Amino acid sequence: ILNVEQSPQSLHVQEGDSTNFTCSFPSSNFYALHWYRWETAKSPEALFVMTLNGDEKKKGRISATLNTKEGYSYLYIKGSQPEDSATYLCAPYYNAGNMLTFGGGTRLMVKP
Amino acid sequence: KAGVTQTPRYLIKTRGQQVTLSCSPISGHRSVSWYQQTPGQGLQFLFEYFSETQRNKGNFPGRFSGRQFSNSRSEMNVSTLELGDSALYLCASSLGTSGGASQETQYFGPGTRLLVL
């Protein structure tokens, strides 16, 4: 069983704050890392798929970095807005296993 | 393009019964994956179907099975339901060209919430 850890488990920030959270995963046989955003009562929505060490991806105010050698990824949100409130999930994909293994998620709440 | 649809959205069953859930992928997508989400375990991979064949399988008992039809629609069946099967079941579709979830974006449906009494 792969140990994919996300920290913190939950986070409360004020509107306008910038924030970041971490996804840690075993680096052996790593192939790709997926990030998803899951708003309450909606479907998980894909944010990024990252594969290369040092990859950086950006989508609006959200960006992510990847370190495959040490097995971690950071997700950054610049100037948080209430609509950013959601659970953010990471899921690495490995060459052996052929499945996404999801972390427990970071629940972000942005207060207006 | 229409998104991934799942039916039914809510379901109540009793222990020992069986249940079938349905997933219609995005048009053109050939891979359908199923996930179970419970408060204690988070999102866990059940299986993936591609071209009517199960391509990958998670660590779930044989009571959980699935199939895929020629139009890529997929069904998931759980037999002899247990209380612990109460969960949100999500399906996700992708193009399926790369041999698994790997680098492909997965598009999730709204889920079926199953309650076993």
PDB file of N, CA, C and O in Angstrom, chain B residues 2-39:
ATOM      1  N   ALA B   2     -20.975  16.804 -23.546  1.00  0.00           N
ATOM      2  CA  ALA B   2     -21.586  16.428 -22.283  1.00  0.00           C
ATOM      3  C   ALA B   2     -20.513  15.797 -21.410  1.00  0.00           C
ATOM      4  O   ALA B   2     -19.584  15.145 -21.895  1.00  0.00           O
ATOM      5  N   GLY B   3     -20.673  15.990 -20.095  1.00  0.00           N
ATOM      6  CA  GLY B   3     -19.703  15.435 -19.163  1.00  0.00           C
ATOM      7  C   GLY B   3     -20.009  13.987 -18.857  1.00  0.00           C
ATOM      8  O   GLY B   3     -20.875  13.357 -19.462  1.00  0.00           O
ATOM      9  N   VAL B   4     -19.309  13.452 -17.872  1.00  0.00           N
ATOM     10  CA  VAL B   4     -19.521  12.085 -17.424  1.00  0.00           C
ATOM     11  C   VAL B   4     -20.814  12.041 -16.604  1.00  0.00           C
ATOM     12  O   VAL B   4     -21.016  12.894 -15.738  1.00  0.00           O
ATOM     13  N   THR B   5     -21.662  11.096 -16.912  1.00  0.00           N
ATOM     14  CA  THR B   5     -22.912  10.982 -16.156  1.00  0.00           C
ATOM     15  C   THR B   5     -22.955   9.646 -15.427  1.00  0.00           C
ATOM     16  O   THR B   5     -22.428   8.637 -15.916  1.00  0.00           O
ATOM     17  N   GLN B   6     -23.578   9.668 -14.259  1.00  0.00           N
ATOM     18  CA  GLN B   6     -23.702   8.460 -13.456  1.00  0.00           C
ATOM     19  C   GLN B   6     -25.146   8.333 -12.983  1.00  0.00           C
ATOM     20  O   GLN B   6     -25.767   9.321 -12.605  1.00  0.00           O
ATOM     21  N   THR B   7     -25.640   7.119 -13.028  1.00  0.00           N
ATOM     22  CA  THR B   7     -26.978   6.858 -12.523  1.00  0.00           C
ATOM     23  C   THR B   7     -26.981   5.577 -11.711  1.00  0.00           C
ATOM     24  O   THR B   7     -26.212   4.653 -11.976  1.00  0.00           O
ATOM     25  N   PRO B   8     -27.823   5.490 -10.677  1.00  0.00           N
ATOM     26  CA  PRO B   8     -28.573   6.607 -10.115  1.00  0.00           C
ATOM     27  C   PRO B   8     -27.665   7.506  -9.281  1.00  0.00           C
ATOM     28  O   PRO B   8     -26.504   7.174  -9.076  1.00  0.00           O
ATOM     29  N   ARG B   9     -28.131   8.616  -8.839  1.00  0.00           N
ATOM     30  CA  ARG B   9     -27.316   9.493  -8.002  1.00  0.00           C
ATOM     31  C   ARG B   9     -27.341   9.056  -6.543  1.00  0.00           C
ATOM     32  O   ARG B   9     -26.366   9.242  -5.823  1.00  0.00           O
ATOM     33  N   TYR B  10     -28.448   8.491  -6.113  1.00  0.00           N
ATOM     34  CA  TYR B  10     -28.582   8.026  -4.726  1.00  0.00           C
ATOM     35  C   TYR B  10     -29.268   6.674  -4.717  1.00  0.00           C
ATOM     36  O   TYR B  10     -30.134   6.401  -5.559  1.00  0.00           O
ATOM     37  N   LEU B  11     -28.868   5.873  -3.754  1.00  0.00           N
ATOM     38  CA  LEU B  11     -29.389   4.509  -3.704  1.00  0.00           C
ATOM     39  C   LEU B  11     -29.349   4.021  -2.261  1.00  0.00           C
ATOM     40  O   LEU B  11     -28.345   4.222  -1.554  1.00  0.00           O
ATOM     41  N   ILE B  12     -30.441   3.397  -1.837  1.00  0.00           N
ATOM     42  CA  ILE B  12     -30.466   2.770  -0.515  1.00  0.00           C
ATOM     43  C   ILE B  12     -30.744   1.292  -0.696  1.00  0.00           C
ATOM     44  O   ILE B  12     -31.708   0.918  -1.366  1.00  0.00           O
ATOM     45  N   LYS B  13     -29.894   0.468  -0.115  1.00  0.00           N
ATOM     46  CA  LYS B  13     -30.039  -0.979  -0.211  1.00  0.00           C
ATOM     47  C   LYS B  13     -29.889  -1.566   1.185  1.00  0.00           C
ATOM     48  O   LYS B  13     -29.435  -0.894   2.128  1.00  0.00           O
ATOM     49  N   THR B  14     -30.223  -2.827   1.309  1.00  0.00           N
ATOM     50  CA  THR B  14     -30.019  -3.519   2.579  1.00  0.00           C
ATOM     51  C   THR B  14     -28.925  -4.562   2.427  1.00  0.00           C
ATOM     52  O   THR B  14     -28.605  -4.996   1.314  1.00  0.00           O
ATOM     53  N   ARG B  15     -28.366  -4.934   3.543  1.00  0.00           N
ATOM     54  CA  ARG B  15     -27.276  -5.930   3.555  1.00  0.00           C
ATOM     55  C   ARG B  15     -27.702  -7.196   2.809  1.00  0.00           C
ATOM     56  O   ARG B  15     -28.844  -7.640   2.937  1.00  0.00           O
ATOM     57  N   GLY B  16     -26.796  -7.745   2.045  1.00  0.00           N
ATOM     58  CA  GLY B  16     -27.066  -8.973   1.324  1.00  0.00           C
ATOM     59  C   GLY B  16     -27.592  -8.754  -0.091  1.00  0.00           C
ATOM     60  O   GLY B  16     -27.517  -9.664  -0.923  1.00  0.00           O
ATOM     61  N   GLN B  17     -28.122  -7.566  -0.350  1.00  0.00           N
ATOM     62  CA  GLN B  17     -28.617  -7.292  -1.700  1.00  0.00           C
ATOM     63  C   GLN B  17     -27.448  -7.027  -2.636  1.00  0.00           C
ATOM     64  O   GLN B  17     -26.299  -6.936  -2.216  1.00  0.00           O
ATOM     65  N   GLN B  18     -27.770  -6.902  -3.909  1.00  0.00           N
ATOM     66  CA  GLN B  18     -26.747  -6.509  -4.862  1.00  0.00           C
ATOM     67  C   GLN B  18     -27.177  -5.205  -5.523  1.00  0.00           C
ATOM     68  O   GLN B  18     -28.349  -4.822  -5.471  1.00  0.00           O
ATOM     69  N   VAL B  19     -26.219  -4.517  -6.131  1.00  0.00           N
ATOM     70  CA  VAL B  19     -26.508  -3.234  -6.733  1.00  0.00           C
ATOM     71  C   VAL B  19     -25.685  -3.066  -8.014  1.00  0.00           C
ATOM     72  O   VAL B  19     -24.574  -3.605  -8.128  1.00  0.00           O
ATOM     73  N   THR B  20     -26.280  -2.373  -8.973  1.00  0.00           N
ATOM     74  CA  THR B  20     -25.575  -2.066 -10.224  1.00  0.00           C
ATOM     75  C   THR B  20     -25.592  -0.564 -10.441  1.00  0.00           C
ATOM     76  O   THR B  20     -26.660   0.061 -10.376  1.00  0.00           O
ATOM     77  N   LEU B  21     -24.427  -0.009 -10.664  1.00  0.00           N
ATOM     78  CA  LEU B  21     -24.287   1.418 -10.923  1.00  0.00           C
ATOM     79  C   LEU B  21     -23.840   1.605 -12.362  1.00  0.00           C
ATOM     80  O   LEU B  21     -23.099   0.779 -12.901  1.00  0.00           O
ATOM     81  N   SER B  22     -24.247   2.715 -12.953  1.00  0.00           N
ATOM     82  CA  SER B  22     -23.943   2.940 -14.360  1.00  0.00           C
ATOM     83  C   SER B  22     -23.157   4.225 -14.557  1.00  0.00           C
ATOM     84  O   SER B  22     -23.344   5.199 -13.826  1.00  0.00           O
ATOM     85  N   CYS B  23     -22.290   4.209 -15.552  1.00  0.00           N
ATOM     86  CA  CYS B  23     -21.456   5.368 -15.876  1.00  0.00           C
ATOM     87  C   CYS B  23     -21.395   5.531 -17.392  1.00  0.00           C
ATOM     88  O   CYS B  23     -21.043   4.590 -18.111  1.00  0.00           O
ATOM     89  N   SER B  24     -21.715   6.726 -17.863  1.00  0.00           N
ATOM     90  CA  SER B  24     -21.569   7.039 -19.284  1.00  0.00           C
ATOM     91  C   SER B  24     -20.428   8.029 -19.445  1.00  0.00           C
ATOM     92  O   SER B  24     -20.506   9.147 -18.913  1.00  0.00           O
ATOM     93  N   PRO B  25     -19.378   7.642 -20.163  1.00  0.00           N
ATOM     94  CA  PRO B  25     -18.208   8.526 -20.272  1.00  0.00           C
ATOM     95  C   PRO B  25     -18.443   9.654 -21.261  1.00  0.00           C
ATOM     96  O   PRO B  25     -19.448   9.675 -21.982  1.00  0.00           O
ATOM     97  N   ILE B  26     -17.507  10.560 -21.306  1.00  0.00           N
ATOM     98  CA  ILE B  26     -17.515  11.627 -22.303  1.00  0.00           C
ATOM     99  C   ILE B  26     -17.371  10.980 -23.678  1.00  0.00           C
ATOM    100  O   ILE B  26     -16.608  10.011 -23.848  1.00  0.00           O
ATOM    101  N   SER B  27     -18.099  11.499 -24.645  1.00  0.00           N
ATOM    102  CA  SER B  27     -18.047  10.956 -25.988  1.00  0.00           C
ATOM    103  C   SER B  27     -16.606  10.922 -26.502  1.00  0.00           C
ATOM    104  O   SER B  27     -15.879  11.914 -26.423  1.00  0.00           O
ATOM    105  N   GLY B  28     -16.203   9.751 -27.013  1.00  0.00           N
ATOM    106  CA  GLY B  28     -14.836   9.607 -27.523  1.00  0.00           C
ATOM    107  C   GLY B  28     -13.866   9.029 -26.517  1.00  0.00           C
ATOM    108  O   GLY B  28     -12.768   8.598 -26.879  1.00  0.00           O
ATOM    109  N   HIS B  29     -14.239   9.041 -25.258  1.00  0.00           N
ATOM    110  CA  HIS B  29     -13.378   8.450 -24.227  1.00  0.00           C
ATOM    111  C   HIS B  29     -13.616   6.952 -24.178  1.00  0.00           C
ATOM    112  O   HIS B  29     -14.758   6.488 -24.143  1.00  0.00           O
ATOM    113  N   ARG B  30     -12.537   6.185 -24.119  1.00  0.00           N
ATOM    114  CA  ARG B  30     -12.656   4.735 -24.129  1.00  0.00           C
ATOM    115  C   ARG B  30     -12.274   4.080 -22.806  1.00  0.00           C
ATOM    116  O   ARG B  30     -12.476   2.896 -22.620  1.00  0.00           O
ATOM    117  N   SER B  31     -11.708   4.868 -21.920  1.00  0.00           N
ATOM    118  CA  SER B  31     -11.314   4.320 -20.626  1.00  0.00           C
ATOM    119  C   SER B  31     -12.272   4.813 -19.555  1.00  0.00           C
ATOM    120  O   SER B  31     -12.600   6.007 -19.499  1.00  0.00           O
ATOM    121  N   VAL B  32     -12.730   3.892 -18.724  1.00  0.00           N
ATOM    122  CA  VAL B  32     -13.578   4.252 -17.583  1.00  0.00           C
ATOM    123  C   VAL B  32     -12.973   3.618 -16.331  1.00  0.00           C
ATOM    124  O   VAL B  32     -12.718   2.412 -16.298  1.00  0.00           O
ATOM    125  N   SER B  33     -12.753   4.443 -15.327  1.00  0.00           N
ATOM    126  CA  SER B  33     -12.225   3.966 -14.040  1.00  0.00           C
ATOM    127  C   SER B  33     -13.277   4.191 -12.971  1.00  0.00           C
ATOM    128  O   SER B  33     -14.054   5.143 -13.036  1.00  0.00           O
ATOM    129  N   TRP B  34     -13.278   3.327 -11.985  1.00  0.00           N
ATOM    130  CA  TRP B  34     -14.219   3.432 -10.873  1.00  0.00           C
ATOM    131  C   TRP B  34     -13.443   3.620  -9.576  1.00  0.00           C
ATOM    132  O   TRP B  34     -12.392   2.992  -9.358  1.00  0.00           O
ATOM    133  N   TYR B  35     -13.987   4.472  -8.703  1.00  0.00           N
ATOM    134  CA  TYR B  35     -13.374   4.755  -7.415  1.00  0.00           C
ATOM    135  C   TYR B  35     -14.436   4.706  -6.319  1.00  0.00           C
ATOM    136  O   TYR B  35     -15.607   5.028  -6.551  1.00  0.00           O
ATOM    137  N   GLN B  36     -13.979   4.327  -5.125  1.00  0.00           N
ATOM    138  CA  GLN B  36     -14.843   4.357  -3.958  1.00  0.00           C
ATOM    139  C   GLN B  36     -14.321   5.412  -2.999  1.00  0.00           C
ATOM    140  O   GLN B  36     -13.103   5.486  -2.747  1.00  0.00           O
ATOM    141  N   GLN B  37     -15.213   6.249  -2.481  1.00  0.00           N
ATOM    142  CA  GLN B  37     -14.788   7.252  -1.514  1.00  0.00           C
ATOM    143  C   GLN B  37     -15.549   7.061  -0.219  1.00  0.00           C
ATOM    144  O   GLN B  37     -16.779   7.108  -0.194  1.00  0.00           O
ATOM    145  N   THR B  38     -14.812   6.786   0.842  1.00  0.00           N
ATOM    146  CA  THR B  38     -15.391   6.684   2.178  1.00  0.00           C
ATOM    147  C   THR B  38     -14.671   7.665   3.082  1.00  0.00           C
ATOM    148  O   THR B  38     -13.527   8.022   2.820  1.00  0.00           O
ATOM    149  N   PRO B  39     -15.333   8.117   4.150  1.00  0.00           N
ATOM    150  CA  PRO B  39     -14.695   9.104   5.032  1.00  0.00           C
ATOM    151  C   PRO B  39     -13.363   8.606   5.588  1.00  0.00           C
ATOM    152  O   PRO B  39     -12.414   9.344   5.692  1.00  0.00           O
TER     153      PRO B  39
END
